[in-house]
PDB file of C-alpha atoms in Angstrom:
ATOM      1  CA  ASP A 129     140.852 -61.206  -1.885  1.00  0.00           C
ATOM      2  CA  ILE A 130     139.955 -57.549  -1.683  1.00  0.00           C
ATOM      3  CA  GLN A 131     136.398 -56.907  -2.854  1.00  0.00           C
ATOM      4  CA  MET A 132     135.639 -53.762  -4.837  1.00  0.00           C
ATOM      5  CA  THR A 133     132.090 -52.396  -4.744  1.00  0.00           C
ATOM      6  CA  GLN A 134     130.990 -49.743  -7.219  1.00  0.00           C
ATOM      7  CA  SER A 135     127.894 -47.578  -7.068  1.00  0.00           C
ATOM      8  CA  PRO A 136     125.686 -46.887  -8.771  1.00  0.00           C
ATOM      9  CA  SER A 137     125.657 -49.734 -11.269  1.00  0.00           C
ATOM     10  CA  PHE A 138     123.854 -47.564 -13.803  1.00  0.00           C
ATOM     11  CA  VAL A 139     123.724 -43.821 -14.426  1.00  0.00           C
ATOM     12  CA  SER A 140     121.434 -42.052 -16.866  1.00  0.00           C
ATOM     13  CA  ALA A 141     122.765 -38.587 -17.609  1.00  0.00           C
ATOM     14  CA  SER A 142     122.697 -35.828 -20.203  1.00  0.00           C
ATOM     15  CA  VAL A 143     125.525 -34.182 -22.104  1.00  0.00           C
ATOM     16  CA  GLY A 144     127.000 -31.493 -19.875  1.00  0.00           C
ATOM     17  CA  ASP A 145     125.995 -33.182 -16.614  1.00  0.00           C
ATOM     18  CA  ARG A 146     128.419 -33.784 -13.774  1.00  0.00           C
ATOM     19  CA  VAL A 147     128.675 -37.502 -13.046  1.00  0.00           C
ATOM     20  CA  THR A 148     130.150 -39.106  -9.940  1.00  0.00           C
ATOM     21  CA  ILE A 149     130.884 -42.814  -9.494  1.00  0.00           C
ATOM     22  CA  THR A 150     132.090 -44.325  -6.248  1.00  0.00           C
ATOM     23  CA  CYS A 151     134.209 -47.381  -5.508  1.00  0.00           C
ATOM     24  CA  ARG A 152     134.708 -48.918  -2.082  1.00  0.00           C
ATOM     25  CA  ALA A 153     137.403 -51.457  -1.177  1.00  0.00           C
ATOM     26  CA  SER A 154     136.809 -54.134   1.454  1.00  0.00           C
ATOM     27  CA  GLN A 155     140.093 -53.149   3.106  1.00  0.00           C
ATOM     28  CA  SER A 156     142.510 -50.267   2.789  1.00  0.00           C
ATOM     29  CA  ILE A 157     144.434 -50.071  -0.477  1.00  0.00           C
ATOM     30  CA  SER A 158     146.149 -46.746   0.187  1.00  0.00           C
ATOM     31  CA  SER A 159     145.960 -44.846  -3.120  1.00  0.00           C
ATOM     32  CA  TRP A 160     146.502 -47.930  -5.244  1.00  0.00           C
ATOM     33  CA  LEU A 161     143.382 -47.620  -7.338  1.00  0.00           C
ATOM     34  CA  ALA A 162     142.768 -47.313 -11.061  1.00  0.00           C
ATOM     35  CA  TRP A 163     139.750 -46.450 -13.180  1.00  0.00           C
ATOM     36  CA  TYR A 164     139.131 -47.844 -16.659  1.00  0.00           C
ATOM     37  CA  GLN A 165     136.708 -46.823 -19.381  1.00  0.00           C
ATOM     38  CA  GLN A 166     135.238 -49.470 -21.682  1.00  0.00           C
ATOM     39  CA  LYS A 167     133.114 -48.716 -24.696  1.00  0.00           C
ATOM     40  CA  PRO A 168     130.905 -51.455 -26.217  1.00  0.00           C
ATOM     41  CA  GLY A 169     132.929 -53.991 -28.159  1.00  0.00           C
ATOM     42  CA  ARG A 170     136.217 -52.333 -27.205  1.00  0.00           C
ATOM     43  CA  ALA A 171     139.022 -53.088 -24.793  1.00  0.00           C
ATOM     44  CA  PRO A 172     139.197 -51.208 -21.503  1.00  0.00           C
ATOM     45  CA  LYS A 173     141.323 -48.068 -21.432  1.00  0.00           C
ATOM     46  CA  LEU A 174     143.259 -46.846 -18.386  1.00  0.00           C
ATOM     47  CA  LEU A 175     141.659 -43.581 -17.308  1.00  0.00           C
ATOM     48  CA  ILE A 176     143.145 -42.836 -13.891  1.00  0.00           C
ATOM     49  CA  TYR A 177     145.920 -44.430 -11.836  1.00  0.00           C
ATOM     50  CA  ALA A 178     147.077 -43.914  -8.260  1.00  0.00           C
ATOM     51  CA  ALA A 179     143.539 -42.740  -7.451  1.00  0.00           C
ATOM     52  CA  SER A 180     143.937 -39.299  -9.013  1.00  0.00           C
ATOM     53  CA  ASN A 181     146.552 -39.309 -11.777  1.00  0.00           C
ATOM     54  CA  LEU A 182     145.610 -39.052 -15.452  1.00  0.00           C
ATOM     55  CA  PRO A 183     147.735 -40.808 -18.102  1.00  0.00           C
ATOM     56  CA  GLY A 184     148.663 -38.683 -21.079  1.00  0.00           C
ATOM     57  CA  GLY A 185     145.804 -38.061 -23.477  1.00  0.00           C
ATOM     58  CA  VAL A 186     142.978 -38.395 -20.935  1.00  0.00           C
ATOM     59  CA  PRO A 187     140.807 -35.257 -20.927  1.00  0.00           C
ATOM     60  CA  SER A 188     140.942 -33.070 -17.823  1.00  0.00           C
ATOM     61  CA  ARG A 189     137.168 -33.336 -17.311  1.00  0.00           C
ATOM     62  CA  PHE A 190     137.960 -36.703 -15.707  1.00  0.00           C
ATOM     63  CA  SER A 191     139.196 -36.612 -12.133  1.00  0.00           C
ATOM     64  CA  GLY A 192     139.674 -39.081  -9.325  1.00  0.00           C
ATOM     65  CA  SER A 193     139.968 -38.797  -5.592  1.00  0.00           C
ATOM     66  CA  GLY A 194     140.098 -40.840  -2.424  1.00  0.00           C
ATOM     67  CA  SER A 195     142.391 -43.068  -0.412  1.00  0.00           C
ATOM     68  CA  GLY A 196     142.091 -45.968   1.958  1.00  0.00           C
ATOM     69  CA  THR A 197     138.786 -47.622   1.145  1.00  0.00           C
ATOM     70  CA  ASP A 198     136.668 -44.937  -0.545  1.00  0.00           C
ATOM     71  CA  PHE A 199     137.282 -43.538  -4.009  1.00  0.00           C
ATOM     72  CA  THR A 200     135.454 -41.358  -6.519  1.00  0.00           C
ATOM     73  CA  LEU A 201     135.571 -40.859 -10.278  1.00  0.00           C
ATOM     74  CA  THR A 202     134.069 -37.577 -11.480  1.00  0.00           C
ATOM     75  CA  ILE A 203     133.291 -36.456 -15.001  1.00  0.00           C
ATOM     76  CA  SER A 204     132.837 -32.709 -14.716  1.00  0.00           C
ATOM     77  CA  SER A 205     130.882 -32.169 -17.935  1.00  0.00           C
ATOM     78  CA  LEU A 206     129.731 -35.336 -19.678  1.00  0.00           C
ATOM     79  CA  GLN A 207     130.530 -35.504 -23.376  1.00  0.00           C
ATOM     80  CA  PRO A 208     128.956 -37.802 -25.998  1.00  0.00           C
ATOM     81  CA  GLU A 209     132.133 -39.899 -26.181  1.00  0.00           C
ATOM     82  CA  ASP A 210     132.024 -40.549 -22.424  1.00  0.00           C
ATOM     83  CA  PHE A 211     129.044 -42.860 -22.564  1.00  0.00           C
ATOM     84  CA  ALA A 212     130.645 -46.147 -21.565  1.00  0.00           C
ATOM     85  CA  THR A 213     131.116 -48.530 -18.667  1.00  0.00           C
ATOM     86  CA  TYR A 214     133.612 -47.567 -15.971  1.00  0.00           C
ATOM     87  CA  TYR A 215     135.480 -50.027 -13.753  1.00  0.00           C
ATOM     88  CA  CYS A 216     137.627 -49.479 -10.707  1.00  0.00           C
ATOM     89  CA  GLN A 217     140.570 -51.796  -9.965  1.00  0.00           C
ATOM     90  CA  GLN A 218     142.463 -52.316  -6.757  1.00  0.00           C
ATOM     91  CA  ALA A 219     146.113 -52.040  -7.712  1.00  0.00           C
ATOM     92  CA  ASN A 220     148.045 -53.231  -4.683  1.00  0.00           C
ATOM     93  CA  SER A 221     151.018 -54.981  -6.252  1.00  0.00           C
ATOM     94  CA  PHE A 222     151.353 -57.338  -3.294  1.00  0.00           C
ATOM     95  CA  LEU A 223     147.900 -58.806  -3.788  1.00  0.00           C
ATOM     96  CA  LEU A 224     146.009 -60.320  -6.665  1.00  0.00           C
ATOM     97  CA  TRP A 225     144.075 -57.744  -8.561  1.00  0.00           C
ATOM     98  CA  THR A 226     140.315 -57.303  -8.589  1.00  0.00           C
ATOM     99  CA  PHE A 227     137.879 -55.047 -10.396  1.00  0.00           C
ATOM    100  CA  GLY A 228     134.604 -53.490  -9.403  1.00  0.00           C
ATOM    101  CA  GLU A 229     131.423 -54.686 -11.081  1.00  0.00           C
ATOM    102  CA  GLY A 230     131.252 -51.663 -13.367  1.00  0.00           C
ATOM    103  CA  THR A 231     129.082 -48.579 -13.746  1.00  0.00           C
ATOM    104  CA  ARG A 232     127.314 -48.066 -17.043  1.00  0.00           C
ATOM    105  CA  VAL A 233     126.830 -44.412 -18.038  1.00  0.00           C
ATOM    106  CA  GLU A 234     124.040 -43.977 -20.562  1.00  0.00           C
ATOM    107  CA  ILE A 235     122.364 -41.082 -22.324  1.00  0.00           C
ATOM    108  CA  LYS A 236     119.209 -39.784 -20.666  1.00  0.00           C
TER     109      LYS A 236
ATOM    110  CA  GLU B 236     152.735 -46.996 -30.545  1.00  0.00           C
ATOM    111  CA  VAL B 237     151.969 -49.944 -28.279  1.00  0.00           C
ATOM    112  CA  HIS B 238     150.019 -52.741 -29.934  1.00  0.00           C
ATOM    113  CA  LEU B 239     148.778 -55.988 -28.424  1.00  0.00           C
ATOM    114  CA  VAL B 240     146.987 -58.428 -30.708  1.00  0.00           C
ATOM    115  CA  GLU B 241     145.394 -61.582 -29.327  1.00  0.00           C
ATOM    116  CA  SER B 242     144.563 -64.642 -31.395  1.00  0.00           C
ATOM    117  CA  GLY B 243     143.475 -68.224 -30.975  1.00  0.00           C
ATOM    118  CA  GLY B 244     139.947 -67.824 -29.677  1.00  0.00           C
ATOM    119  CA  ASP B 245     137.529 -70.509 -30.838  1.00  0.00           C
ATOM    120  CA  LEU B 246     134.567 -72.697 -29.989  1.00  0.00           C
ATOM    121  CA  VAL B 247     135.646 -75.661 -27.864  1.00  0.00           C
ATOM    122  CA  GLN B 248     133.798 -78.408 -26.052  1.00  0.00           C
ATOM    123  CA  PRO B 249     133.749 -78.670 -22.260  1.00  0.00           C
ATOM    124  CA  GLY B 250     136.826 -80.521 -21.078  1.00  0.00           C
ATOM    125  CA  GLY B 251     138.781 -79.452 -24.123  1.00  0.00           C
ATOM    126  CA  SER B 252     141.950 -77.429 -24.540  1.00  0.00           C
ATOM    127  CA  LEU B 253     142.873 -74.256 -26.381  1.00  0.00           C
ATOM    128  CA  GLY B 254     145.905 -72.024 -26.718  1.00  0.00           C
ATOM    129  CA  LEU B 255     145.838 -68.241 -26.997  1.00  0.00           C
ATOM    130  CA  SER B 256     148.598 -65.936 -28.222  1.00  0.00           C
ATOM    131  CA  CYS B 257     149.264 -62.239 -27.856  1.00  0.00           C
ATOM    132  CA  ALA B 258     151.669 -60.490 -30.222  1.00  0.00           C
ATOM    133  CA  ALA B 259     153.236 -57.342 -28.818  1.00  0.00           C
ATOM    134  CA  SER B 260     154.833 -54.451 -30.671  1.00  0.00           C
ATOM    135  CA  GLY B 261     155.783 -50.828 -30.173  1.00  0.00           C
ATOM    136  CA  PHE B 262     157.583 -51.281 -26.853  1.00  0.00           C
ATOM    137  CA  ASN B 263     160.397 -53.272 -25.243  1.00  0.00           C
ATOM    138  CA  PHE B 264     158.344 -56.377 -24.451  1.00  0.00           C
ATOM    139  CA  SER B 265     161.152 -58.082 -22.543  1.00  0.00           C
ATOM    140  CA  ILE B 266     161.137 -55.591 -19.648  1.00  0.00           C
ATOM    141  CA  TYR B 267     157.400 -55.577 -18.944  1.00  0.00           C
ATOM    142  CA  SER B 268     155.255 -57.979 -16.977  1.00  0.00           C
ATOM    143  CA  MET B 269     152.127 -59.150 -18.780  1.00  0.00           C
ATOM    144  CA  ASN B 270     148.691 -60.417 -17.884  1.00  0.00           C
ATOM    145  CA  TRP B 271     145.590 -62.183 -19.123  1.00  0.00           C
ATOM    146  CA  ILE B 272     142.257 -60.676 -18.134  1.00  0.00           C
ATOM    147  CA  ARG B 273     138.898 -62.026 -19.228  1.00  0.00           C
ATOM    148  CA  GLN B 274     135.343 -60.781 -19.542  1.00  0.00           C
ATOM    149  CA  ALA B 275     132.375 -63.125 -19.722  1.00  0.00           C
ATOM    150  CA  PRO B 276     129.540 -61.978 -22.013  1.00  0.00           C
ATOM    151  CA  GLY B 277     127.759 -59.013 -20.447  1.00  0.00           C
ATOM    152  CA  LYS B 278     129.863 -59.256 -17.298  1.00  0.00           C
ATOM    153  CA  GLY B 279     132.752 -57.435 -15.664  1.00  0.00           C
ATOM    154  CA  LEU B 280     136.503 -57.878 -15.809  1.00  0.00           C
ATOM    155  CA  GLU B 281     138.371 -60.741 -14.141  1.00  0.00           C
ATOM    156  CA  TRP B 282     142.167 -60.809 -13.878  1.00  0.00           C
ATOM    157  CA  ILE B 283     143.313 -64.412 -14.348  1.00  0.00           C
ATOM    158  CA  SER B 284     147.093 -64.578 -14.766  1.00  0.00           C
ATOM    159  CA  TYR B 285     150.371 -62.640 -14.447  1.00  0.00           C
ATOM    160  CA  ILE B 286     153.879 -63.341 -15.680  1.00  0.00           C
ATOM    161  CA  SER B 287     156.944 -61.284 -14.826  1.00  0.00           C
ATOM    162  CA  SER B 288     159.287 -59.974 -17.499  1.00  0.00           C
ATOM    163  CA  SER B 289     161.714 -62.870 -17.013  1.00  0.00           C
ATOM    164  CA  SER B 290     158.993 -65.513 -16.471  1.00  0.00           C
ATOM    165  CA  LYS B 291     160.364 -66.155 -12.969  1.00  0.00           C
ATOM    166  CA  THR B 292     157.162 -65.089 -11.221  1.00  0.00           C
ATOM    167  CA  ILE B 293     153.746 -66.342 -12.248  1.00  0.00           C
ATOM    168  CA  TYR B 294     150.379 -65.916 -10.548  1.00  0.00           C
ATOM    169  CA  TYR B 295     146.944 -67.314 -11.275  1.00  0.00           C
ATOM    170  CA  ALA B 296     143.474 -66.567 -10.056  1.00  0.00           C
ATOM    171  CA  ASP B 297     141.924 -69.431  -8.113  1.00  0.00           C
ATOM    172  CA  SER B 298     139.305 -69.835 -10.854  1.00  0.00           C
ATOM    173  CA  VAL B 299     141.934 -71.043 -13.365  1.00  0.00           C
ATOM    174  CA  LYS B 300     144.751 -72.374 -11.180  1.00  0.00           C
ATOM    175  CA  GLY B 301     145.802 -75.867 -12.226  1.00  0.00           C
ATOM    176  CA  ARG B 302     144.022 -75.622 -15.585  1.00  0.00           C
ATOM    177  CA  PHE B 303     145.642 -72.631 -17.327  1.00  0.00           C
ATOM    178  CA  THR B 304     149.327 -72.001 -18.006  1.00  0.00           C
ATOM    179  CA  ILE B 305     150.795 -68.618 -18.875  1.00  0.00           C
ATOM    180  CA  SER B 306     154.097 -68.296 -20.696  1.00  0.00           C
ATOM    181  CA  ARG B 307     156.028 -65.863 -22.854  1.00  0.00           C
ATOM    182  CA  ASP B 308     158.751 -65.765 -25.461  1.00  0.00           C
ATOM    183  CA  ASN B 309     160.651 -62.500 -25.251  1.00  0.00           C
ATOM    184  CA  ALA B 310     162.558 -63.254 -28.455  1.00  0.00           C
ATOM    185  CA  LYS B 311     159.243 -63.411 -30.300  1.00  0.00           C
ATOM    186  CA  ASN B 312     157.555 -60.576 -28.361  1.00  0.00           C
ATOM    187  CA  SER B 313     154.735 -62.959 -27.564  1.00  0.00           C
ATOM    188  CA  LEU B 314     152.574 -63.947 -24.617  1.00  0.00           C
ATOM    189  CA  TYR B 315     150.665 -67.197 -24.404  1.00  0.00           C
ATOM    190  CA  LEU B 316     147.870 -68.812 -22.431  1.00  0.00           C
ATOM    191  CA  GLN B 317     147.370 -72.563 -22.606  1.00  0.00           C
ATOM    192  CA  MET B 318     143.937 -73.535 -21.342  1.00  0.00           C
ATOM    193  CA  SER B 319     142.872 -77.074 -20.493  1.00  0.00           C
ATOM    194  CA  SER B 320     139.908 -78.752 -18.799  1.00  0.00           C
ATOM    195  CA  LEU B 321     137.785 -75.919 -20.115  1.00  0.00           C
ATOM    196  CA  ARG B 322     134.402 -75.268 -18.530  1.00  0.00           C
ATOM    197  CA  VAL B 323     131.305 -73.490 -19.783  1.00  0.00           C
ATOM    198  CA  GLU B 324     132.066 -70.712 -17.285  1.00  0.00           C
ATOM    199  CA  ASP B 325     135.398 -70.053 -19.028  1.00  0.00           C
ATOM    200  CA  THR B 326     133.450 -68.573 -21.948  1.00  0.00           C
ATOM    201  CA  ALA B 327     134.716 -65.004 -22.276  1.00  0.00           C
ATOM    202  CA  VAL B 328     136.687 -62.494 -24.255  1.00  0.00           C
ATOM    203  CA  TYR B 329     140.315 -62.903 -23.240  1.00  0.00           C
ATOM    204  CA  TYR B 330     142.501 -59.799 -23.198  1.00  0.00           C
ATOM    205  CA  CYS B 331     146.241 -59.566 -22.839  1.00  0.00           C
ATOM    206  CA  ALA B 332     147.325 -56.486 -20.929  1.00  0.00           C
ATOM    207  CA  ARG B 333     150.639 -54.874 -20.127  1.00  0.00           C
ATOM    208  CA  GLY B 334     151.255 -54.151 -16.459  1.00  0.00           C
ATOM    209  CA  GLY B 335     153.243 -51.631 -14.533  1.00  0.00           C
ATOM    210  CA  GLY B 336     153.341 -49.346 -11.548  1.00  0.00           C
ATOM    211  CA  PHE B 337     154.224 -46.005 -13.103  1.00  0.00           C
ATOM    212  CA  GLY B 338     157.268 -45.916 -10.859  1.00  0.00           C
ATOM    213  CA  ASP B 339     155.385 -46.829  -7.676  1.00  0.00           C
ATOM    214  CA  TYR B 340     156.706 -50.150  -6.391  1.00  0.00           C
ATOM    215  CA  GLY B 341     153.513 -50.732  -4.440  1.00  0.00           C
ATOM    216  CA  ALA B 342     151.167 -50.327  -7.370  1.00  0.00           C
ATOM    217  CA  TYR B 343     150.225 -52.332 -10.454  1.00  0.00           C
ATOM    218  CA  TYR B 344     148.034 -51.107 -13.273  1.00  0.00           C
ATOM    219  CA  PHE B 345     147.088 -52.398 -16.712  1.00  0.00           C
ATOM    220  CA  ASP B 346     148.123 -49.619 -19.050  1.00  0.00           C
ATOM    221  CA  TYR B 347     147.648 -51.186 -22.483  1.00  0.00           C
ATOM    222  CA  TRP B 348     145.178 -53.839 -23.593  1.00  0.00           C
ATOM    223  CA  GLY B 349     144.673 -55.836 -26.748  1.00  0.00           C
ATOM    224  CA  GLN B 350     141.330 -55.988 -28.542  1.00  0.00           C
ATOM    225  CA  GLY B 351     140.557 -59.434 -27.128  1.00  0.00           C
ATOM    226  CA  THR B 352     139.812 -62.879 -28.509  1.00  0.00           C
ATOM    227  CA  LEU B 353     136.587 -64.791 -27.849  1.00  0.00           C
ATOM    228  CA  VAL B 354     136.669 -68.241 -26.299  1.00  0.00           C
ATOM    229  CA  THR B 355     133.357 -70.104 -26.296  1.00  0.00           C
ATOM    230  CA  VAL B 356     133.068 -73.324 -24.329  1.00  0.00           C
ATOM    231  CA  SER B 357     129.948 -75.203 -25.333  1.00  0.00           C
ATOM    232  CA  SER B 358     128.804 -78.613 -26.425  1.00  0.00           C
TER     233      SER B 358
END
């Protein structure tokens, strides 16, 4: 199985801050990576697919980049509704799917 | 609007069995593959099972292989998970999730999720 390693595991940030979360795959997954946002007590929500594409309705302050083994999720200006846990997922359809351990973004 | 609603979660003893259901609406269920993904209390996400639109292809994570069975009924727009030989470590919120590649054959994402149903395995 491909292992997904996220860092940091916890971020303390203020409204308006720029936040960057990284995800590293144990082997190359091309651009087949997704990011999900999960708020407490809620189901995860697809935030980014194909490493850098935003589904409809996702605010443009979210962006993703990377390919191969190293990926980044950036929130350009943190908003109150963005405090949540973020997970990356390797999305290679020819392999079984795995998630990173999660990064919790909390209010400083 | 896409809706996925899980049901069937309960408290069950180790070694017991339980069946979960997921009712789908708001999209053509019969053309989408579906999945079960779980989350243990305070932990991350674990994909556990996949079923293709026609039920011809099924995958399981090693952690549940041989104990869990995924199935679907396209006429009823429903997805199921039959769990047996349950263990304490199976305690989790179980989500059903729709899958797809957004047109990329090589990719597979979970684009809609239900709200989850809690399974507690304890004596």
